[in-house]
Amino acid sequence: MFGDLWGGDGGLFVGAFGALFGIASVVVGLGFVAVIVTVVVRSSRMAKRGQNPFTLQEDLAHQAMQSQAFAPATSLEQRLAELDDLHARGVISDDEHRAARADALGG
């Protein structure tokens, strides 16, 4: 029953179709191997850096939420109060205080 598929006269995997099928099979197989090697290499690199490759997305999301990127911007009043406090404590000079206030009020 399957004798005509694998060889003989006019078999399905003989000739150009058989060659193309073989080449396609090799390409697909190499693709699978490449994906597996890539995953293993990236996972081992992450493990060496102390990162868990299975929780990396959640770790990055947590870090982003804790960063100043999503923090509300300080109001003008808060910024001016901070500058006044720095000036009162002597951290910044009169000239720096004036320049920083002008910058805050202008922009």
PDB file of N, CA and C in Angstrom:
ATOM      1  N   MET A   1       0.815  -1.194   0.000  1.00  0.00           N
ATOM      2  CA  MET A   1       0.000   0.000   0.000  1.00  0.00           C
ATOM      3  C   MET A   1       0.861   1.261   0.000  1.00  0.00           C
ATOM      4  N   PHE A   2       1.893   1.327   0.892  1.00  0.00           N
ATOM      5  CA  PHE A   2       2.739   2.513   0.951  1.00  0.00           C
ATOM      6  C   PHE A   2       3.992   2.379   0.100  1.00  0.00           C
ATOM      7  N   GLY A   3       4.108   1.327  -0.631  1.00  0.00           N
ATOM      8  CA  GLY A   3       5.293   1.112  -1.447  1.00  0.00           C
ATOM      9  C   GLY A   3       5.492   2.187  -2.500  1.00  0.00           C
ATOM     10  N   ASP A   4       4.408   2.701  -3.054  1.00  0.00           N
ATOM     11  CA  ASP A   4       4.527   3.720  -4.087  1.00  0.00           C
ATOM     12  C   ASP A   4       4.949   5.074  -3.521  1.00  0.00           C
ATOM     13  N   LEU A   5       4.759   5.305  -2.237  1.00  0.00           N
ATOM     14  CA  LEU A   5       5.131   6.591  -1.647  1.00  0.00           C
ATOM     15  C   LEU A   5       6.635   6.748  -1.525  1.00  0.00           C
ATOM     16  N   TRP A   6       7.359   5.677  -1.202  1.00  0.00           N
ATOM     17  CA  TRP A   6       8.773   5.793  -0.841  1.00  0.00           C
ATOM     18  C   TRP A   6       9.740   5.448  -1.956  1.00  0.00           C
ATOM     19  N   GLY A   7       9.310   5.072  -3.024  1.00  0.00           N
ATOM     20  CA  GLY A   7      10.259   4.752  -4.088  1.00  0.00           C
ATOM     21  C   GLY A   7       9.579   4.032  -5.221  1.00  0.00           C
ATOM     22  N   GLY A   8      10.403   3.419  -5.995  1.00  0.00           N
ATOM     23  CA  GLY A   8       9.842   2.734  -7.145  1.00  0.00           C
ATOM     24  C   GLY A   8       9.554   3.736  -8.250  1.00  0.00           C
ATOM     25  N   ASP A   9       8.859   3.296  -9.219  1.00  0.00           N
ATOM     26  CA  ASP A   9       8.548   4.171 -10.347  1.00  0.00           C
ATOM     27  C   ASP A   9       7.427   5.131  -9.969  1.00  0.00           C
ATOM     28  N   GLY A  10       7.717   6.438 -10.062  1.00  0.00           N
ATOM     29  CA  GLY A  10       6.685   7.440  -9.810  1.00  0.00           C
ATOM     30  C   GLY A  10       6.333   7.609  -8.357  1.00  0.00           C
ATOM     31  N   GLY A  11       7.225   7.263  -7.438  1.00  0.00           N
ATOM     32  CA  GLY A  11       6.936   7.442  -6.017  1.00  0.00           C
ATOM     33  C   GLY A  11       6.802   8.918  -5.650  1.00  0.00           C
ATOM     34  N   LEU A  12       6.116   9.176  -4.565  1.00  0.00           N
ATOM     35  CA  LEU A  12       5.828  10.547  -4.150  1.00  0.00           C
ATOM     36  C   LEU A  12       7.083  11.312  -3.743  1.00  0.00           C
ATOM     37  N   PHE A  13       8.045  10.654  -3.061  1.00  0.00           N
ATOM     38  CA  PHE A  13       9.232  11.341  -2.563  1.00  0.00           C
ATOM     39  C   PHE A  13      10.448  11.104  -3.448  1.00  0.00           C
ATOM     40  N   VAL A  14      10.241  11.015  -4.724  1.00  0.00           N
ATOM     41  CA  VAL A  14      11.317  10.802  -5.688  1.00  0.00           C
ATOM     42  C   VAL A  14      11.359  12.017  -6.604  1.00  0.00           C
ATOM     43  N   GLY A  15      12.536  12.394  -7.009  1.00  0.00           N
ATOM     44  CA  GLY A  15      12.672  13.495  -7.953  1.00  0.00           C
ATOM     45  C   GLY A  15      12.709  14.844  -7.261  1.00  0.00           C
ATOM     46  N   ALA A  16      12.219  15.860  -7.976  1.00  0.00           N
ATOM     47  CA  ALA A  16      12.287  17.237  -7.495  1.00  0.00           C
ATOM     48  C   ALA A  16      11.473  17.435  -6.216  1.00  0.00           C
ATOM     49  N   PHE A  17      10.300  16.821  -6.158  1.00  0.00           N
ATOM     50  CA  PHE A  17       9.487  16.975  -4.953  1.00  0.00           C
ATOM     51  C   PHE A  17      10.187  16.377  -3.748  1.00  0.00           C
ATOM     52  N   GLY A  18      10.787  15.244  -3.912  1.00  0.00           N
ATOM     53  CA  GLY A  18      11.512  14.616  -2.812  1.00  0.00           C
ATOM     54  C   GLY A  18      12.671  15.470  -2.342  1.00  0.00           C
ATOM     55  N   ALA A  19      13.388  16.072  -3.290  1.00  0.00           N
ATOM     56  CA  ALA A  19      14.513  16.947  -2.927  1.00  0.00           C
ATOM     57  C   ALA A  19      14.020  18.182  -2.186  1.00  0.00           C
ATOM     58  N   LEU A  20      12.961  18.798  -2.689  1.00  0.00           N
ATOM     59  CA  LEU A  20      12.411  19.982  -2.019  1.00  0.00           C
ATOM     60  C   LEU A  20      11.866  19.645  -0.635  1.00  0.00           C
ATOM     61  N   PHE A  21      11.224  18.490  -0.535  1.00  0.00           N
ATOM     62  CA  PHE A  21      10.708  18.065   0.765  1.00  0.00           C
ATOM     63  C   PHE A  21      11.849  17.845   1.752  1.00  0.00           C
ATOM     64  N   GLY A  22      12.921  17.255   1.292  1.00  0.00           N
ATOM     65  CA  GLY A  22      14.083  17.031   2.151  1.00  0.00           C
ATOM     66  C   GLY A  22      14.723  18.334   2.591  1.00  0.00           C
ATOM     67  N   ILE A  23      14.874  19.275   1.657  1.00  0.00           N
ATOM     68  CA  ILE A  23      15.457  20.580   1.997  1.00  0.00           C
ATOM     69  C   ILE A  23      14.571  21.324   2.992  1.00  0.00           C
ATOM     70  N   ALA A  24      13.260  21.316   2.748  1.00  0.00           N
ATOM     71  CA  ALA A  24      12.339  21.995   3.661  1.00  0.00           C
ATOM     72  C   ALA A  24      12.388  21.367   5.048  1.00  0.00           C
ATOM     73  N   SER A  25      12.489  20.057   5.111  1.00  0.00           N
ATOM     74  CA  SER A  25      12.576  19.373   6.406  1.00  0.00           C
ATOM     75  C   SER A  25      13.837  19.780   7.159  1.00  0.00           C
ATOM     76  N   VAL A  26      14.947  19.878   6.451  1.00  0.00           N
ATOM     77  CA  VAL A  26      16.207  20.283   7.083  1.00  0.00           C
ATOM     78  C   VAL A  26      16.112  21.721   7.584  1.00  0.00           C
ATOM     79  N   VAL A  27      15.536  22.613   6.786  1.00  0.00           N
ATOM     80  CA  VAL A  27      15.406  24.020   7.188  1.00  0.00           C
ATOM     81  C   VAL A  27      14.526  24.149   8.427  1.00  0.00           C
ATOM     82  N   VAL A  28      13.410  23.449   8.449  1.00  0.00           N
ATOM     83  CA  VAL A  28      12.528  23.494   9.620  1.00  0.00           C
ATOM     84  C   VAL A  28      13.237  22.919  10.840  1.00  0.00           C
ATOM     85  N   GLY A  29      13.927  21.820  10.667  1.00  0.00           N
ATOM     86  CA  GLY A  29      14.670  21.223  11.782  1.00  0.00           C
ATOM     87  C   GLY A  29      15.742  22.156  12.317  1.00  0.00           C
ATOM     88  N   LEU A  30      16.483  22.815  11.429  1.00  0.00           N
ATOM     89  CA  LEU A  30      17.501  23.779  11.862  1.00  0.00           C
ATOM     90  C   LEU A  30      16.867  24.972  12.577  1.00  0.00           C
ATOM     91  N   GLY A  31      15.683  25.355  12.139  1.00  0.00           N
ATOM     92  CA  GLY A  31      14.968  26.442  12.822  1.00  0.00           C
ATOM     93  C   GLY A  31      14.633  26.072  14.255  1.00  0.00           C
ATOM     94  N   PHE A  32      14.144  24.858  14.459  1.00  0.00           N
ATOM     95  CA  PHE A  32      13.844  24.400  15.819  1.00  0.00           C
ATOM     96  C   PHE A  32      15.102  24.365  16.678  1.00  0.00           C
ATOM     97  N   VAL A  33      16.182  23.862  16.122  1.00  0.00           N
ATOM     98  CA  VAL A  33      17.446  23.801  16.872  1.00  0.00           C
ATOM     99  C   VAL A  33      17.915  25.208  17.226  1.00  0.00           C
ATOM    100  N   ALA A  34      17.817  26.151  16.291  1.00  0.00           N
ATOM    101  CA  ALA A  34      18.248  27.526  16.539  1.00  0.00           C
ATOM    102  C   ALA A  34      17.434  28.166  17.658  1.00  0.00           C
ATOM    103  N   VAL A  35      16.133  27.938  17.665  1.00  0.00           N
ATOM    104  CA  VAL A  35      15.284  28.498  18.719  1.00  0.00           C
ATOM    105  C   VAL A  35      15.660  27.917  20.073  1.00  0.00           C
ATOM    106  N   ILE A  36      15.854  26.627  20.143  1.00  0.00           N
ATOM    107  CA  ILE A  36      16.205  25.982  21.415  1.00  0.00           C
ATOM    108  C   ILE A  36      17.554  26.484  21.914  1.00  0.00           C
ATOM    109  N   VAL A  37      18.536  26.585  21.029  1.00  0.00           N
ATOM    110  CA  VAL A  37      19.862  27.079  21.430  1.00  0.00           C
ATOM    111  C   VAL A  37      19.761  28.523  21.919  1.00  0.00           C
ATOM    112  N   THR A  38      19.001  29.352  21.229  1.00  0.00           N
ATOM    113  CA  THR A  38      18.841  30.749  21.633  1.00  0.00           C
ATOM    114  C   THR A  38      18.211  30.857  23.014  1.00  0.00           C
ATOM    115  N   VAL A  39      17.179  30.085  23.265  1.00  0.00           N
ATOM    116  CA  VAL A  39      16.518  30.122  24.574  1.00  0.00           C
ATOM    117  C   VAL A  39      17.473  29.681  25.674  1.00  0.00           C
ATOM    118  N   VAL A  40      18.225  28.638  25.440  1.00  0.00           N
ATOM    119  CA  VAL A  40      19.160  28.141  26.456  1.00  0.00           C
ATOM    120  C   VAL A  40      20.257  29.163  26.729  1.00  0.00           C
ATOM    121  N   VAL A  41      20.817  29.752  25.686  1.00  0.00           N
ATOM    122  CA  VAL A  41      21.895  30.732  25.864  1.00  0.00           C
ATOM    123  C   VAL A  41      21.390  31.961  26.605  1.00  0.00           C
ATOM    124  N   ARG A  42      20.236  32.494  26.206  1.00  0.00           N
ATOM    125  CA  ARG A  42      19.699  33.689  26.877  1.00  0.00           C
ATOM    126  C   ARG A  42      19.338  33.391  28.325  1.00  0.00           C
ATOM    127  N   SER A  43      18.775  32.231  28.586  1.00  0.00           N
ATOM    128  CA  SER A  43      18.422  31.872  29.962  1.00  0.00           C
ATOM    129  C   SER A  43      19.658  31.745  30.832  1.00  0.00           C
ATOM    130  N   SER A  44      20.714  31.153  30.301  1.00  0.00           N
ATOM    131  CA  SER A  44      21.931  31.008  31.102  1.00  0.00           C
ATOM    132  C   SER A  44      22.586  32.360  31.350  1.00  0.00           C
ATOM    133  N   ARG A  45      22.566  33.255  30.379  1.00  0.00           N
ATOM    134  CA  ARG A  45      23.111  34.603  30.591  1.00  0.00           C
ATOM    135  C   ARG A  45      22.325  35.342  31.666  1.00  0.00           C
ATOM    136  N   MET A  46      21.019  35.232  31.625  1.00  0.00           N
ATOM    137  CA  MET A  46      20.192  35.904  32.629  1.00  0.00           C
ATOM    138  C   MET A  46      20.438  35.318  34.005  1.00  0.00           C
ATOM    139  N   ALA A  47      20.598  34.014  34.082  1.00  0.00           N
ATOM    140  CA  ALA A  47      20.860  33.372  35.372  1.00  0.00           C
ATOM    141  C   ALA A  47      22.194  33.832  35.945  1.00  0.00           C
ATOM    142  N   LYS A  48      23.190  34.030  35.081  1.00  0.00           N
ATOM    143  CA  LYS A  48      24.488  34.525  35.548  1.00  0.00           C
ATOM    144  C   LYS A  48      24.381  35.940  36.105  1.00  0.00           C
ATOM    145  N   ARG A  49      23.444  36.734  35.581  1.00  0.00           N
ATOM    146  CA  ARG A  49      23.238  38.097  36.075  1.00  0.00           C
ATOM    147  C   ARG A  49      22.313  38.128  37.281  1.00  0.00           C
ATOM    148  N   GLY A  50      21.830  36.981  37.702  1.00  0.00           N
ATOM    149  CA  GLY A  50      20.950  36.921  38.865  1.00  0.00           C
ATOM    150  C   GLY A  50      19.494  37.207  38.545  1.00  0.00           C
ATOM    151  N   GLN A  51      19.112  37.093  37.287  1.00  0.00           N
ATOM    152  CA  GLN A  51      17.732  37.325  36.887  1.00  0.00           C
ATOM    153  C   GLN A  51      17.058  35.991  36.598  1.00  0.00           C
ATOM    154  N   ASN A  52      15.794  35.927  36.943  1.00  0.00           N
ATOM    155  CA  ASN A  52      15.017  34.732  36.645  1.00  0.00           C
ATOM    156  C   ASN A  52      14.328  34.948  35.298  1.00  0.00           C
ATOM    157  N   PRO A  53      14.646  34.157  34.283  1.00  0.00           N
ATOM    158  CA  PRO A  53      14.055  34.395  32.963  1.00  0.00           C
ATOM    159  C   PRO A  53      12.542  34.201  32.924  1.00  0.00           C
ATOM    160  N   PHE A  54      11.992  33.494  33.899  1.00  0.00           N
ATOM    161  CA  PHE A  54      10.554  33.245  33.898  1.00  0.00           C
ATOM    162  C   PHE A  54       9.768  34.366  34.563  1.00  0.00           C
ATOM    163  N   THR A  55      10.434  35.223  35.349  1.00  0.00           N
ATOM    164  CA  THR A  55       9.743  36.328  36.016  1.00  0.00           C
ATOM    165  C   THR A  55      10.274  37.683  35.576  1.00  0.00           C
ATOM    166  N   LEU A  56      11.068  37.728  34.520  1.00  0.00           N
ATOM    167  CA  LEU A  56      11.704  38.973  34.099  1.00  0.00           C
ATOM    168  C   LEU A  56      10.677  40.041  33.742  1.00  0.00           C
ATOM    169  N   GLN A  57       9.629  39.686  33.030  1.00  0.00           N
ATOM    170  CA  GLN A  57       8.635  40.678  32.620  1.00  0.00           C
ATOM    171  C   GLN A  57       7.956  41.299  33.838  1.00  0.00           C
ATOM    172  N   GLU A  58       7.607  40.488  34.823  1.00  0.00           N
ATOM    173  CA  GLU A  58       6.981  41.014  36.028  1.00  0.00           C
ATOM    174  C   GLU A  58       7.962  41.873  36.822  1.00  0.00           C
ATOM    175  N   ASP A  59       9.236  41.461  36.873  1.00  0.00           N
ATOM    176  CA  ASP A  59      10.248  42.248  37.582  1.00  0.00           C
ATOM    177  C   ASP A  59      10.416  43.621  36.942  1.00  0.00           C
ATOM    178  N   LEU A  60      10.472  43.658  35.623  1.00  0.00           N
ATOM    179  CA  LEU A  60      10.616  44.935  34.924  1.00  0.00           C
ATOM    180  C   LEU A  60       9.383  45.815  35.111  1.00  0.00           C
ATOM    181  N   ALA A  61       8.205  45.226  35.090  1.00  0.00           N
ATOM    182  CA  ALA A  61       6.985  46.003  35.304  1.00  0.00           C
ATOM    183  C   ALA A  61       6.967  46.594  36.707  1.00  0.00           C
ATOM    184  N   HIS A  62       7.392  45.819  37.700  1.00  0.00           N
ATOM    185  CA  HIS A  62       7.441  46.317  39.080  1.00  0.00           C
ATOM    186  C   HIS A  62       8.436  47.467  39.203  1.00  0.00           C
ATOM    187  N   GLN A  63       9.612  47.322  38.607  1.00  0.00           N
ATOM    188  CA  GLN A  63      10.609  48.393  38.658  1.00  0.00           C
ATOM    189  C   GLN A  63      10.094  49.656  37.971  1.00  0.00           C
ATOM    190  N   ALA A  64       9.407  49.492  36.859  1.00  0.00           N
ATOM    191  CA  ALA A  64       8.875  50.658  36.149  1.00  0.00           C
ATOM    192  C   ALA A  64       7.822  51.370  36.980  1.00  0.00           C
ATOM    193  N   MET A  65       6.975  50.607  37.656  1.00  0.00           N
ATOM    194  CA  MET A  65       5.936  51.228  38.479  1.00  0.00           C
ATOM    195  C   MET A  65       6.523  51.940  39.694  1.00  0.00           C
ATOM    196  N   GLN A  66       7.662  51.473  40.189  1.00  0.00           N
ATOM    197  CA  GLN A  66       8.293  52.096  41.348  1.00  0.00           C
ATOM    198  C   GLN A  66       9.177  53.280  40.960  1.00  0.00           C
ATOM    199  N   SER A  67       9.456  53.460  39.676  1.00  0.00           N
ATOM    200  CA  SER A  67      10.357  54.523  39.240  1.00  0.00           C
ATOM    201  C   SER A  67       9.629  55.866  39.214  1.00  0.00           C
ATOM    202  N   GLN A  68      10.394  56.902  38.984  1.00  0.00           N
ATOM    203  CA  GLN A  68       9.831  58.246  38.909  1.00  0.00           C
ATOM    204  C   GLN A  68       9.108  58.503  37.586  1.00  0.00           C
ATOM    205  N   ALA A  69       9.212  57.577  36.659  1.00  0.00           N
ATOM    206  CA  ALA A  69       8.578  57.769  35.357  1.00  0.00           C
ATOM    207  C   ALA A  69       7.063  57.902  35.481  1.00  0.00           C
ATOM    208  N   PHE A  70       6.463  57.194  36.432  1.00  0.00           N
ATOM    209  CA  PHE A  70       5.017  57.247  36.607  1.00  0.00           C
ATOM    210  C   PHE A  70       4.607  58.098  37.803  1.00  0.00           C
ATOM    211  N   ALA A  71       5.571  58.726  38.460  1.00  0.00           N
ATOM    212  CA  ALA A  71       5.260  59.580  39.606  1.00  0.00           C
ATOM    213  C   ALA A  71       4.659  60.888  39.096  1.00  0.00           C
ATOM    214  N   PRO A  72       3.719  61.439  39.844  1.00  0.00           N
ATOM    215  CA  PRO A  72       3.160  62.717  39.412  1.00  0.00           C
ATOM    216  C   PRO A  72       4.227  63.807  39.478  1.00  0.00           C
ATOM    217  N   ALA A  73       4.146  64.731  38.554  1.00  0.00           N
ATOM    218  CA  ALA A  73       5.108  65.831  38.525  1.00  0.00           C
ATOM    219  C   ALA A  73       4.897  66.726  39.744  1.00  0.00           C
ATOM    220  N   THR A  74       5.993  67.261  40.262  1.00  0.00           N
ATOM    221  CA  THR A  74       5.869  68.160  41.413  1.00  0.00           C
ATOM    222  C   THR A  74       5.259  69.467  40.938  1.00  0.00           C
ATOM    223  N   SER A  75       4.421  70.033  41.775  1.00  0.00           N
ATOM    224  CA  SER A  75       3.778  71.289  41.413  1.00  0.00           C
ATOM    225  C   SER A  75       4.789  72.425  41.517  1.00  0.00           C
ATOM    226  N   LEU A  76       4.431  73.559  40.950  1.00  0.00           N
ATOM    227  CA  LEU A  76       5.303  74.732  40.998  1.00  0.00           C
ATOM    228  C   LEU A  76       5.524  75.167  42.440  1.00  0.00           C
ATOM    229  N   GLU A  77       4.466  75.116  43.236  1.00  0.00           N
ATOM    230  CA  GLU A  77       4.597  75.501  44.647  1.00  0.00           C
ATOM    231  C   GLU A  77       5.579  74.592  45.381  1.00  0.00           C
ATOM    232  N   GLN A  78       5.499  73.289  45.124  1.00  0.00           N
ATOM    233  CA  GLN A  78       6.416  72.351  45.775  1.00  0.00           C
ATOM    234  C   GLN A  78       7.850  72.603  45.341  1.00  0.00           C
ATOM    235  N   ARG A  79       8.055  72.867  44.062  1.00  0.00           N
ATOM    236  CA  ARG A  79       9.408  73.128  43.557  1.00  0.00           C
ATOM    237  C   ARG A  79       9.974  74.405  44.166  1.00  0.00           C
ATOM    238  N   LEU A  80       9.169  75.469  44.239  1.00  0.00           N
ATOM    239  CA  LEU A  80       9.638  76.722  44.836  1.00  0.00           C
ATOM    240  C   LEU A  80       9.919  76.547  46.321  1.00  0.00           C
ATOM    241  N   ALA A  81       9.074  75.784  47.014  1.00  0.00           N
ATOM    242  CA  ALA A  81       9.304  75.532  48.440  1.00  0.00           C
ATOM    243  C   ALA A  81      10.593  74.744  48.640  1.00  0.00           C
ATOM    244  N   GLU A  82      10.856  73.803  47.760  1.00  0.00           N
ATOM    245  CA  GLU A  82      12.097  73.029  47.844  1.00  0.00           C
ATOM    246  C   GLU A  82      13.314  73.932  47.627  1.00  0.00           C
ATOM    247  N   LEU A  83      13.220  74.824  46.651  1.00  0.00           N
ATOM    248  CA  LEU A  83      14.324  75.760  46.400  1.00  0.00           C
ATOM    249  C   LEU A  83      14.539  76.696  47.586  1.00  0.00           C
ATOM    250  N   ASP A  84      13.438  77.184  48.171  1.00  0.00           N
ATOM    251  CA  ASP A  84      13.556  78.058  49.348  1.00  0.00           C
ATOM    252  C   ASP A  84      14.190  77.313  50.513  1.00  0.00           C
ATOM    253  N   ASP A  85      13.832  76.049  50.683  1.00  0.00           N
ATOM    254  CA  ASP A  85      14.404  75.245  51.763  1.00  0.00           C
ATOM    255  C   ASP A  85      15.904  75.040  51.548  1.00  0.00           C
ATOM    256  N   LEU A  86      16.293  74.729  50.316  1.00  0.00           N
ATOM    257  CA  LEU A  86      17.718  74.558  50.019  1.00  0.00           C
ATOM    258  C   LEU A  86      18.490  75.852  50.275  1.00  0.00           C
ATOM    259  N   HIS A  87      17.894  76.981  49.927  1.00  0.00           N
ATOM    260  CA  HIS A  87      18.544  78.276  50.154  1.00  0.00           C
ATOM    261  C   HIS A  87      18.632  78.573  51.645  1.00  0.00           C
ATOM    262  N   ALA A  88      17.568  78.299  52.371  1.00  0.00           N
ATOM    263  CA  ALA A  88      17.560  78.569  53.817  1.00  0.00           C
ATOM    264  C   ALA A  88      18.590  77.717  54.548  1.00  0.00           C
ATOM    265  N   ARG A  89      18.814  76.501  54.080  1.00  0.00           N
ATOM    266  CA  ARG A  89      19.804  75.626  54.726  1.00  0.00           C
ATOM    267  C   ARG A  89      21.224  75.912  54.242  1.00  0.00           C
ATOM    268  N   GLY A  90      21.364  76.796  53.282  1.00  0.00           N
ATOM    269  CA  GLY A  90      22.689  77.148  52.789  1.00  0.00           C
ATOM    270  C   GLY A  90      23.255  76.178  51.775  1.00  0.00           C
ATOM    271  N   VAL A  91      22.415  75.319  51.242  1.00  0.00           N
ATOM    272  CA  VAL A  91      22.875  74.344  50.252  1.00  0.00           C
ATOM    273  C   VAL A  91      23.162  75.037  48.919  1.00  0.00           C
ATOM    274  N   ILE A  92      22.344  76.035  48.574  1.00  0.00           N
ATOM    275  CA  ILE A  92      22.565  76.793  47.344  1.00  0.00           C
ATOM    276  C   ILE A  92      22.752  78.268  47.701  1.00  0.00           C
ATOM    277  N   SER A  93      23.487  78.966  46.861  1.00  0.00           N
ATOM    278  CA  SER A  93      23.781  80.385  47.107  1.00  0.00           C
ATOM    279  C   SER A  93      22.610  81.254  46.655  1.00  0.00           C
ATOM    280  N   ASP A  94      22.722  82.559  46.933  1.00  0.00           N
ATOM    281  CA  ASP A  94      21.680  83.497  46.510  1.00  0.00           C
ATOM    282  C   ASP A  94      21.530  83.503  44.990  1.00  0.00           C
ATOM    283  N   ASP A  95      22.658  83.513  44.287  1.00  0.00           N
ATOM    284  CA  ASP A  95      22.608  83.529  42.821  1.00  0.00           C
ATOM    285  C   ASP A  95      21.991  82.245  42.270  1.00  0.00           C
ATOM    286  N   GLU A  96      22.371  81.109  42.842  1.00  0.00           N
ATOM    287  CA  GLU A  96      21.792  79.830  42.405  1.00  0.00           C
ATOM    288  C   GLU A  96      20.299  79.794  42.701  1.00  0.00           C
ATOM    289  N   HIS A  97      19.911  80.335  43.854  1.00  0.00           N
ATOM    290  CA  HIS A  97      18.498  80.366  44.242  1.00  0.00           C
ATOM    291  C   HIS A  97      17.699  81.207  43.255  1.00  0.00           C
ATOM    292  N   ARG A  98      18.212  82.396  42.929  1.00  0.00           N
ATOM    293  CA  ARG A  98      17.522  83.273  41.974  1.00  0.00           C
ATOM    294  C   ARG A  98      17.421  82.605  40.594  1.00  0.00           C
ATOM    295  N   ALA A  99      18.515  82.004  40.151  1.00  0.00           N
ATOM    296  CA  ALA A  99      18.512  81.359  38.832  1.00  0.00           C
ATOM    297  C   ALA A  99      17.551  80.173  38.798  1.00  0.00           C
ATOM    298  N   ALA A 100      17.532  79.381  39.853  1.00  0.00           N
ATOM    299  CA  ALA A 100      16.646  78.215  39.898  1.00  0.00           C
ATOM    300  C   ALA A 100      15.184  78.641  39.964  1.00  0.00           C
ATOM    301  N   ARG A 101      14.887  79.689  40.723  1.00  0.00           N
ATOM    302  CA  ARG A 101      13.504  80.192  40.788  1.00  0.00           C
ATOM    303  C   ARG A 101      13.068  80.724  39.423  1.00  0.00           C
ATOM    304  N   ALA A 102      13.966  81.458  38.770  1.00  0.00           N
ATOM    305  CA  ALA A 102      13.635  81.998  37.445  1.00  0.00           C
ATOM    306  C   ALA A 102      13.395  80.861  36.458  1.00  0.00           C
ATOM    307  N   ASP A 103      14.213  79.831  36.556  1.00  0.00           N
ATOM    308  CA  ASP A 103      14.045  78.674  35.671  1.00  0.00           C
ATOM    309  C   ASP A 103      12.717  77.969  35.947  1.00  0.00           C
ATOM    310  N   ALA A 104      12.387  77.797  37.233  1.00  0.00           N
ATOM    311  CA  ALA A 104      11.135  77.124  37.598  1.00  0.00           C
ATOM    312  C   ALA A 104       9.928  77.948  37.175  1.00  0.00           C
ATOM    313  N   LEU A 105      10.004  79.239  37.342  1.00  0.00           N
ATOM    314  CA  LEU A 105       8.873  80.099  36.979  1.00  0.00           C
ATOM    315  C   LEU A 105       8.757  80.281  35.468  1.00  0.00           C
ATOM    316  N   GLY A 106       9.873  80.209  34.784  1.00  0.00           N
ATOM    317  CA  GLY A 106       9.855  80.404  33.333  1.00  0.00           C
ATOM    318  C   GLY A 106       9.517  79.149  32.557  1.00  0.00           C
ATOM    319  N   GLY A 107       9.739  78.008  33.138  1.00  0.00           N
ATOM    320  CA  GLY A 107       9.543  76.773  32.374  1.00  0.00           C
ATOM    321  C   GLY A 107       8.771  75.840  33.123  1.00  0.00           C
TER     322      GLY A 107
END
